[in-house]
PDB file of C-alpha atoms and ligand atoms in Angstrom:
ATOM      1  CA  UNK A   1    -156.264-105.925 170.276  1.00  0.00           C
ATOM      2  CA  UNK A   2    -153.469-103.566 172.065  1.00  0.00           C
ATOM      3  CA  UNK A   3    -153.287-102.350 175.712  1.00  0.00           C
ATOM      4  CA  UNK A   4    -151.336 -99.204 176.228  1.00  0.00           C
ATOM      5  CA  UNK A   5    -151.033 -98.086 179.141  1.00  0.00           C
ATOM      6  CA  UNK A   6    -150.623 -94.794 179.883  1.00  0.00           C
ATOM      7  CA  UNK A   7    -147.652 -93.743 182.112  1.00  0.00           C
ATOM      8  CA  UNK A   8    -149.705 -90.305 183.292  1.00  0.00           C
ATOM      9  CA  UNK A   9    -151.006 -92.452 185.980  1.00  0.00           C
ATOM     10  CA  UNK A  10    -147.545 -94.364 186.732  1.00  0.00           C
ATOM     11  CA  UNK A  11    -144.932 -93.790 189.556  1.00  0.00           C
ATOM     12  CA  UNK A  12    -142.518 -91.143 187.774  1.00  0.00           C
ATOM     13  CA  UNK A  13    -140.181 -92.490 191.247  1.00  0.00           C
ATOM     14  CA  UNK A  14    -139.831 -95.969 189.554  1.00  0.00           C
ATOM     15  CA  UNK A  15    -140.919 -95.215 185.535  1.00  0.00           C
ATOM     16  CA  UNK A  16    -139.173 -98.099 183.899  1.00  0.00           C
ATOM     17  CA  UNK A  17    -139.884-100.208 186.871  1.00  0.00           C
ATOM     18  CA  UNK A  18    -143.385 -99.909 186.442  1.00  0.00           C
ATOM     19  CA  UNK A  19    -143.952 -99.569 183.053  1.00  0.00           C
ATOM     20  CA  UNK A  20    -141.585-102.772 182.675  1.00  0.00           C
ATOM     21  CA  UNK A  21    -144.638-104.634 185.140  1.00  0.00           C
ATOM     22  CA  UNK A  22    -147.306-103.816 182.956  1.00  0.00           C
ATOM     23  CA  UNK A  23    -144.989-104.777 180.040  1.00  0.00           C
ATOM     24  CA  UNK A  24    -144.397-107.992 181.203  1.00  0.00           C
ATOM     25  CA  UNK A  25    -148.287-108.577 182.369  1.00  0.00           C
ATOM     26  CA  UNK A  26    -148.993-108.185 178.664  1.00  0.00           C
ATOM     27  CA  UNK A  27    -149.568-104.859 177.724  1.00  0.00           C
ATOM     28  CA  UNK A  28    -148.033-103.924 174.242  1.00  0.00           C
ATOM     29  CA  UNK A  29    -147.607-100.481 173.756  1.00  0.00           C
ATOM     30  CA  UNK A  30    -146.689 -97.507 176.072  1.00  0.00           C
ATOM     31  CA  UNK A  31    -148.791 -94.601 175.837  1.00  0.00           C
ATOM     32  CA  UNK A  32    -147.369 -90.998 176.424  1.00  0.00           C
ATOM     33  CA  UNK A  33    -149.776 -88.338 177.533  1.00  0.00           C
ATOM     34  CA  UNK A  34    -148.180 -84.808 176.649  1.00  0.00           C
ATOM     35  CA  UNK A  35    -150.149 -81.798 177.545  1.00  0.00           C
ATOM     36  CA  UNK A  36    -148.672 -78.304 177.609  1.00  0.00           C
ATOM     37  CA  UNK A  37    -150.584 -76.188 179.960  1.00  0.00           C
ATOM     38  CA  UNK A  38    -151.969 -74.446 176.404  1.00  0.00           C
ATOM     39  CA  UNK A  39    -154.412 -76.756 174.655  1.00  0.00           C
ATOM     40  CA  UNK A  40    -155.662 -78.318 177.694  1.00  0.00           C
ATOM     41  CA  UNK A  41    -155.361 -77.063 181.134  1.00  0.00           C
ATOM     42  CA  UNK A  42    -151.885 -79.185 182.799  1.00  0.00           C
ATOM     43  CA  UNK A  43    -148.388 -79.728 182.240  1.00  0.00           C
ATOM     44  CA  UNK A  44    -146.896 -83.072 181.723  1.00  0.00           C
ATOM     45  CA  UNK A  45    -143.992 -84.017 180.192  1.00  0.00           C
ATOM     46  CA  UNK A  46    -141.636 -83.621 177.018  1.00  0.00           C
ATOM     47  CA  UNK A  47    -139.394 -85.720 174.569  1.00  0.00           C
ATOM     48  CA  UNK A  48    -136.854 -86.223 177.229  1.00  0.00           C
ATOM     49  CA  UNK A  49    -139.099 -88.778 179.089  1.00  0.00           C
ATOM     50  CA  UNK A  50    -139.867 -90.162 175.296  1.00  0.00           C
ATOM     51  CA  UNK A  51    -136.128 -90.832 175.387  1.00  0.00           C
ATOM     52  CA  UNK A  52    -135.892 -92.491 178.702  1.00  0.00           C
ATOM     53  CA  UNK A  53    -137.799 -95.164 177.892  1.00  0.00           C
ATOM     54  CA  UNK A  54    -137.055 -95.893 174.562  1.00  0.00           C
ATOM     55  CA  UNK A  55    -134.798 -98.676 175.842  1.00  0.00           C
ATOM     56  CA  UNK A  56    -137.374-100.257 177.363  1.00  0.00           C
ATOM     57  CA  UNK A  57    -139.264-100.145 174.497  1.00  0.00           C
ATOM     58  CA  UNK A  58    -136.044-101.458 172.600  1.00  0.00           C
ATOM     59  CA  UNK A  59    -136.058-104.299 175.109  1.00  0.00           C
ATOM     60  CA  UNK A  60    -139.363-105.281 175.011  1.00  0.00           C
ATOM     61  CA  UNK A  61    -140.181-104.764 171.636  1.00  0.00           C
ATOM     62  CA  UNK A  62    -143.127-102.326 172.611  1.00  0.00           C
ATOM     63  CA  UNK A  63    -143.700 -99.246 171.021  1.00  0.00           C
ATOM     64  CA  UNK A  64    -143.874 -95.603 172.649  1.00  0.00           C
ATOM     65  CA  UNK A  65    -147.155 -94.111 171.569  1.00  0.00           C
ATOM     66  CA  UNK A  66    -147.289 -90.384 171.782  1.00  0.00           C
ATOM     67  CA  UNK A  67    -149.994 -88.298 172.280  1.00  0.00           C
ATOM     68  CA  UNK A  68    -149.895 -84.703 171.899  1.00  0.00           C
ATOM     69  CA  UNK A  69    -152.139 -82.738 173.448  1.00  0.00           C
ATOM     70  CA  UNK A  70    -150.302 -79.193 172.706  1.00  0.00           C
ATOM     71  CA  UNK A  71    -150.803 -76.075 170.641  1.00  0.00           C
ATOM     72  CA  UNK A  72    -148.279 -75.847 167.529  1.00  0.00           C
ATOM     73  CA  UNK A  73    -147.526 -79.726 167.507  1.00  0.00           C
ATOM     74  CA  UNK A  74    -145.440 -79.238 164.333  1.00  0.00           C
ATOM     75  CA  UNK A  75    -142.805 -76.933 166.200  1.00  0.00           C
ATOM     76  CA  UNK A  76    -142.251 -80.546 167.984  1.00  0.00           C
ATOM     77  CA  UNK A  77    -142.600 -83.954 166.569  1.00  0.00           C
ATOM     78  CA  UNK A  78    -139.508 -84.330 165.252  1.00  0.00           C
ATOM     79  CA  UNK A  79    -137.892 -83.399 168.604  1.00  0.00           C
ATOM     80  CA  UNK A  80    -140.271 -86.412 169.444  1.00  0.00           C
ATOM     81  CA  UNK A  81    -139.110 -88.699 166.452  1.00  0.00           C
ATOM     82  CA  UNK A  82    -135.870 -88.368 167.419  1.00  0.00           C
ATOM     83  CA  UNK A  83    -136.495 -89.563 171.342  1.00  0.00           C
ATOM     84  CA  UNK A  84    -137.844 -92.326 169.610  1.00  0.00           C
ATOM     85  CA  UNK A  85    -141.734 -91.966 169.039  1.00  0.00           C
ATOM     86  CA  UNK A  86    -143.293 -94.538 166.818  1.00  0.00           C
ATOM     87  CA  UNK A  87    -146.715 -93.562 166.528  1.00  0.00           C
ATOM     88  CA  UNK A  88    -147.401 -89.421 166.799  1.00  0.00           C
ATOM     89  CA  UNK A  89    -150.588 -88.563 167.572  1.00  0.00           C
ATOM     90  CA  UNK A  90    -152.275 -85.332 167.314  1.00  0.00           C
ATOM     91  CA  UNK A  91    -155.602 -83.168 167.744  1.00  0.00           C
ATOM     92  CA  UNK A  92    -157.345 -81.602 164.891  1.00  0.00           C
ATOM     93  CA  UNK A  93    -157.809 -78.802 167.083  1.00  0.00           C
ATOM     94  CA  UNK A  94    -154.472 -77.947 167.380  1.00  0.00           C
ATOM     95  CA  UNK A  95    -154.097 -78.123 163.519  1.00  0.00           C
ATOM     96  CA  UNK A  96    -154.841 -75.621 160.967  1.00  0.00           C
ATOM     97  CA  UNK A  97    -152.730 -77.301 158.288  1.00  0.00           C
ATOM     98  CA  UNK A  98    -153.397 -80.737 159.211  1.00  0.00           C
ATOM     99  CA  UNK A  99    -152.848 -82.534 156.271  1.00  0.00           C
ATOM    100  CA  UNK A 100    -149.154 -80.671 156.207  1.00  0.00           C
ATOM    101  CA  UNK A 101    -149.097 -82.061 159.478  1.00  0.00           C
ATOM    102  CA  UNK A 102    -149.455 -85.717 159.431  1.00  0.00           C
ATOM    103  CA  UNK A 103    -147.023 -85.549 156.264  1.00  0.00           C
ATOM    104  CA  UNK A 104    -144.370 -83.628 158.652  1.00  0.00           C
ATOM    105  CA  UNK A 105    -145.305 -86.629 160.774  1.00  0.00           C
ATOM    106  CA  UNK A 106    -145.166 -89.658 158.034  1.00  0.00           C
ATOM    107  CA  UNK A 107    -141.670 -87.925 156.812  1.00  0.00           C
ATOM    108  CA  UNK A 108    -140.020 -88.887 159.869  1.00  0.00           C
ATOM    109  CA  UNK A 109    -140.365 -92.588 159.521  1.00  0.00           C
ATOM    110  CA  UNK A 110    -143.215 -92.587 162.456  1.00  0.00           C
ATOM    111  CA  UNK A 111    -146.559 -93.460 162.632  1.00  0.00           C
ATOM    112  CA  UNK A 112    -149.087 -90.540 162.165  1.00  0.00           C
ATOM    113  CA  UNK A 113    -152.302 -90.874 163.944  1.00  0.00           C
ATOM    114  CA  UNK A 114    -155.342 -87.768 164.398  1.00  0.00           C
ATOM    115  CA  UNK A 115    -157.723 -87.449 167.484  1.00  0.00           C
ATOM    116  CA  UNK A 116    -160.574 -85.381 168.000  1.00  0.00           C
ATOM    117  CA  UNK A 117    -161.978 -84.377 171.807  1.00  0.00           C
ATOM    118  CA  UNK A 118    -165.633 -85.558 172.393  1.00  0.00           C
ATOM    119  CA  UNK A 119    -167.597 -82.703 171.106  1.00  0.00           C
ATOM    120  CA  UNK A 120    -165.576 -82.458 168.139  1.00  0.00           C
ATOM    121  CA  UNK A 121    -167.184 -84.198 165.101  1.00  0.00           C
ATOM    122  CA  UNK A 122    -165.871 -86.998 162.681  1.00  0.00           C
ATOM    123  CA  UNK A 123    -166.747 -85.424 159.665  1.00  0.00           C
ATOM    124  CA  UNK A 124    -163.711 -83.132 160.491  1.00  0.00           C
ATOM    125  CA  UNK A 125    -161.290 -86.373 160.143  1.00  0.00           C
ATOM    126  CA  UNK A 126    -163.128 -87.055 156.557  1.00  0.00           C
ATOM    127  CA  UNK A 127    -160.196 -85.292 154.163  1.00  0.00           C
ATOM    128  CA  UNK A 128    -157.563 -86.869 155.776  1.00  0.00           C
ATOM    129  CA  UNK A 129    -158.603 -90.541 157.128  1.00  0.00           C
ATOM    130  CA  UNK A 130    -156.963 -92.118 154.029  1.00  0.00           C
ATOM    131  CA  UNK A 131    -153.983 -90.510 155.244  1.00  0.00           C
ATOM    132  CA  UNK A 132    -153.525 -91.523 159.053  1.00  0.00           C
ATOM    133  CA  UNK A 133    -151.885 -94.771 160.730  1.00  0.00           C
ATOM    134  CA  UNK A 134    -154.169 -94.055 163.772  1.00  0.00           C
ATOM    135  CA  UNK A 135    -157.719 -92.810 164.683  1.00  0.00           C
ATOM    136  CA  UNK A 136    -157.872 -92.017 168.322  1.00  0.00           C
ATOM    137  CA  UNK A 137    -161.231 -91.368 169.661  1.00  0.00           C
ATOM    138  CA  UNK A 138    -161.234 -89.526 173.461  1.00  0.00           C
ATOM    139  CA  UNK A 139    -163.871 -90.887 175.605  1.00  0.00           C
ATOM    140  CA  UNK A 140    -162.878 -88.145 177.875  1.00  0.00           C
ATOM    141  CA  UNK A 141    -161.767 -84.307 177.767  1.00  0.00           C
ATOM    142  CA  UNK A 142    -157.755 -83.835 177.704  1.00  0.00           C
ATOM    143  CA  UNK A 143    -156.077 -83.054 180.403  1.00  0.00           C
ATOM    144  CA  UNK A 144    -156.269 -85.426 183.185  1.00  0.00           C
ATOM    145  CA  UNK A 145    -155.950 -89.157 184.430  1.00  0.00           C
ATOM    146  CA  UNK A 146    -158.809 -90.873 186.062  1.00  0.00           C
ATOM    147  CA  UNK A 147    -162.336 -89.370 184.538  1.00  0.00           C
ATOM    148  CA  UNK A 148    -165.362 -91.427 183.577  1.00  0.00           C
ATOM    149  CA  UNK A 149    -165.969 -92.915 180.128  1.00  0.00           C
ATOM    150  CA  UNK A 150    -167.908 -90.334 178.400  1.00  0.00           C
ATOM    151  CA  UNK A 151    -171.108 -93.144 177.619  1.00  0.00           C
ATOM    152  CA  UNK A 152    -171.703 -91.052 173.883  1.00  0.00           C
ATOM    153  CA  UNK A 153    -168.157 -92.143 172.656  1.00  0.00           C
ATOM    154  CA  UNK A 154    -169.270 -96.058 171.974  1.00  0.00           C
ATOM    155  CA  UNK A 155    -171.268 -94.584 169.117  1.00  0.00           C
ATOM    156  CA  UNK A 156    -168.900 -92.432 168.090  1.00  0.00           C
ATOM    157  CA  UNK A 157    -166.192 -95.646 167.918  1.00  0.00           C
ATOM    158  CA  UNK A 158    -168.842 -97.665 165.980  1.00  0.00           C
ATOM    159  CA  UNK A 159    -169.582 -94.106 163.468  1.00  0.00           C
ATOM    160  CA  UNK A 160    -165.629 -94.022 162.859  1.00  0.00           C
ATOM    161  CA  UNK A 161    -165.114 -97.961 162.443  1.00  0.00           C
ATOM    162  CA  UNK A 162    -167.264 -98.087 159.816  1.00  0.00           C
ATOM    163  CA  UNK A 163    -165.329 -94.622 158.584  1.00  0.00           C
ATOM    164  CA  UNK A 164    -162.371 -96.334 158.415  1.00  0.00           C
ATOM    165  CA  UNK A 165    -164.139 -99.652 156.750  1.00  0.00           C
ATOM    166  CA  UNK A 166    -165.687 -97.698 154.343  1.00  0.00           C
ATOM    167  CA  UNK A 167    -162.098 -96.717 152.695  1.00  0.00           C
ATOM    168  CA  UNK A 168    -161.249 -99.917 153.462  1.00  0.00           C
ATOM    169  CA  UNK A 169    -158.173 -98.627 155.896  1.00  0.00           C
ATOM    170  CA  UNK A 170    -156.395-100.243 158.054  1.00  0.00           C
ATOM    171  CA  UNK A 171    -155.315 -97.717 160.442  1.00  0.00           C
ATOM    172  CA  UNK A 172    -155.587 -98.574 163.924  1.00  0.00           C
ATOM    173  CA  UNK A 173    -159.097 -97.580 166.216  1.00  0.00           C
ATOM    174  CA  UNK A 174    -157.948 -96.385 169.375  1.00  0.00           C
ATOM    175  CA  UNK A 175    -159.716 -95.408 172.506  1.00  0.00           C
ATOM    176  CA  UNK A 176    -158.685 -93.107 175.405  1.00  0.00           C
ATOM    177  CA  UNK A 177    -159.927 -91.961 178.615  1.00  0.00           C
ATOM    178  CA  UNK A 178    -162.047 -93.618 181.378  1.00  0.00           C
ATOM    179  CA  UNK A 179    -161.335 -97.097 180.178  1.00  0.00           C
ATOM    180  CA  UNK A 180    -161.553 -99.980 182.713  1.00  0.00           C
ATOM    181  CA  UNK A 181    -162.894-103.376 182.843  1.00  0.00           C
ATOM    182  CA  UNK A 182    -166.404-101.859 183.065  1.00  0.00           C
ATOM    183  CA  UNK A 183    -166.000 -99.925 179.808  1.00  0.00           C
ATOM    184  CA  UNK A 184    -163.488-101.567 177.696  1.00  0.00           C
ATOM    185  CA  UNK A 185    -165.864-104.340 176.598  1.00  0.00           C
ATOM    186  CA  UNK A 186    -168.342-101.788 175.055  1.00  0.00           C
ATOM    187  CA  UNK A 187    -164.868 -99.917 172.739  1.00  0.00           C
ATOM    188  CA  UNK A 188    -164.345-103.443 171.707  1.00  0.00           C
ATOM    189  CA  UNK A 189    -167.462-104.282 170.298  1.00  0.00           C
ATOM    190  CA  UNK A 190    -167.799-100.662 169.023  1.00  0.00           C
ATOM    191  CA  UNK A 191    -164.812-101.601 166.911  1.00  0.00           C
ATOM    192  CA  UNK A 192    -161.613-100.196 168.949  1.00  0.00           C
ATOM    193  CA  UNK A 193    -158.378-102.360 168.141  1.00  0.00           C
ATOM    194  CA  UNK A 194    -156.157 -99.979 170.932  1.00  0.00           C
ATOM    195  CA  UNK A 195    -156.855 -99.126 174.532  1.00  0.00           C
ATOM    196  CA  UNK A 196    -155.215 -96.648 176.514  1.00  0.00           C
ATOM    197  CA  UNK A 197    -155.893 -97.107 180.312  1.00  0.00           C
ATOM    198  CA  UNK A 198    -153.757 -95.123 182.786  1.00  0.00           C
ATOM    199  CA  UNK A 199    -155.812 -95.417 185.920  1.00  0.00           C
ATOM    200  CA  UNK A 200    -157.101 -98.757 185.532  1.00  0.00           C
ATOM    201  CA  UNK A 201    -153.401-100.243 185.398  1.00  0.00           C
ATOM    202  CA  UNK A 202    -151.395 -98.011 187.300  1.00  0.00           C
ATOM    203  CA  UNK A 203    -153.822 -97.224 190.257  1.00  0.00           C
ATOM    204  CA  UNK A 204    -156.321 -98.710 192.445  1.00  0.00           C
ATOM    205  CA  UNK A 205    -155.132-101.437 195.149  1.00  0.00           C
ATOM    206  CA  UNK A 206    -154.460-104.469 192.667  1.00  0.00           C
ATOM    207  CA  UNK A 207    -151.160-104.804 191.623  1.00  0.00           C
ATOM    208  CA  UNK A 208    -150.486-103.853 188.046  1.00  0.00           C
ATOM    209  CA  UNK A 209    -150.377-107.238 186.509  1.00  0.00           C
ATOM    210  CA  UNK A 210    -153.817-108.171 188.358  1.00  0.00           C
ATOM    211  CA  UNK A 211    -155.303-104.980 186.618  1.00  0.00           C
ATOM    212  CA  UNK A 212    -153.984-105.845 182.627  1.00  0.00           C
ATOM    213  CA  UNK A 213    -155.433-109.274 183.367  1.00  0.00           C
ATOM    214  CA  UNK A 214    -158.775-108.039 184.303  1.00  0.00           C
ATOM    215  CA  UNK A 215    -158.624-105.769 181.466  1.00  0.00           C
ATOM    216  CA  UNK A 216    -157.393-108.931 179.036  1.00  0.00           C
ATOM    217  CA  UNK A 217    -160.146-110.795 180.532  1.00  0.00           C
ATOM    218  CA  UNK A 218    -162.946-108.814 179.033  1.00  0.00           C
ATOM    219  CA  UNK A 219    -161.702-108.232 175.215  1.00  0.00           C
ATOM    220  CA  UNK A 220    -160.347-111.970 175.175  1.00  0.00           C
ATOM    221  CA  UNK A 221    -156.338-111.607 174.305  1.00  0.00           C
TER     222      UNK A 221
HETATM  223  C1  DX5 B   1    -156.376 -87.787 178.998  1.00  0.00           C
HETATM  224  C2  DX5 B   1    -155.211 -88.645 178.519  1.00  0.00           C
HETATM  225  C3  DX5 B   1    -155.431 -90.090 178.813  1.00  0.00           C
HETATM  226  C4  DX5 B   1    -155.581 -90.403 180.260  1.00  0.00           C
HETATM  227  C5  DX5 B   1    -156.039 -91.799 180.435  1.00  0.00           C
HETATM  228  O1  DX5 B   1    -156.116 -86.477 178.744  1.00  0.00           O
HETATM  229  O2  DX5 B   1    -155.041 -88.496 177.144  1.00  0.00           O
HETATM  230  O3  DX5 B   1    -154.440 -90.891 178.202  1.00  0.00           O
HETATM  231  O4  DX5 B   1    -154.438 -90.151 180.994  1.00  0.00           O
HETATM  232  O5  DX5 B   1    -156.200 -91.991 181.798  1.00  0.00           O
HETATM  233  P1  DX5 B   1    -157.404 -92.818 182.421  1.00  0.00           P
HETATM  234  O6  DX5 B   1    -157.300 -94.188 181.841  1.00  0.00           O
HETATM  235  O7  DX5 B   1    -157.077 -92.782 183.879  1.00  0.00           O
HETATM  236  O8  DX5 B   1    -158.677 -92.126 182.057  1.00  0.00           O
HETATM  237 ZN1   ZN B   2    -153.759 -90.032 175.917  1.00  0.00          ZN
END
């Protein structure tokens, strides 16, 4: 079981600072939302930021999980392997030669995972499941911090855990949007192995280590 947080909902003021306190609280990996104003409606951030805190991630032995949520990934993950991505993440919307894609990925020494949004259906992740490092399943729609936990995706984690079982992969099940101390218990026992939770660790009045207890509380690590 793996928290990442996700640094969308962080202080960009104090970045390392506060990523370093959820770091420390527990959390393992560091989850990069990167949206491009294209394939969902906002503007985050780029490779550069990727870069930034790869030291961190050096130091803490964490590792920078990236999530693109842009048109034309392929023009860009290796800009992103080189800031020092080691899981790349992308949508099989924004794919037309997917498979190409995740090989583009797998070529650069980085972990290649495939996501779908919520209306999108698994069967579209059947060709190339054997293929992936990561399944990430959105409990929300892209493009923003701090929506609700669409309640349909806890079927739809079960559905691709036993997906994933049935080819007897290991890839990693990972969840992402709207996930809290409320919801997290339910992606667990659907069969998630990685959380993402931006608003739940970096918001709210509890301090951030108070908020990845809660959260560690509920799935038991
Ligand atoms: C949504 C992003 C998520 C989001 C998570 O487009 O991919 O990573 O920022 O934020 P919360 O946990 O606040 O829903
Ligand atoms: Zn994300």
């Amino acid at each position: 079981m793996i928290l990442a947080p996700s640094i969308l909902s962080a202080d960009f003021k104090r970045l390392e600072a506060h990523v370093r306190e959820a770091l420390q609280a527990g959390a393992q990996w560091i989850h990069v939302d990167v949206m491009d104003g294209h394939f969902v409606p906002n503007i985050t951030i780029g490779p550069m930021i990727v870069q930034a805190l790869k030291p961190l991630r050096d130091e803490m032995n964490s590792v920078l999980d990236v999530h693109l949520m842009i048109e034309n990934p392929d023009r860009y993950v290796t800009d992103f392997a080189r800031a020092g991505a080691d899981v790349i993440t992308v949508h099989v919307e924004a794919c037309p030669h997917l498979h190409r894609t995740i090989q583009l990925i797998k070529s650069l020494n980085v972990k290649a995972g495939v996501t779908l949004n919520p209306a999108t259906s698994l069967t579209t992740l059947e060709e190339i499941l054997p293929e992936v490092d990561l399944v990430l399943i959105m409990s929300v729609n892209p493009g923003f911090g701090g929506q609700s936990y669409i309640a349909t995706s806890t079927a739809k984690i079960k559905r691709a855990r036993e997906m994933l079982n049935a080819i007897g992969s290991k890839a990693w099940l990972e969840v992402d949007g709207g996930i809290n101390a409320a919801t997290i218990g339910d992606a667990a026992n659907a069969g998630a192995t990685v959380f993402v939770a931006g608003n739940a660790v970096f918001g709210g009045s509890g301090s951030v280590a108070e908020n990845i207890n809660a959260l560690k509380k509920v799935i038991g690590i």
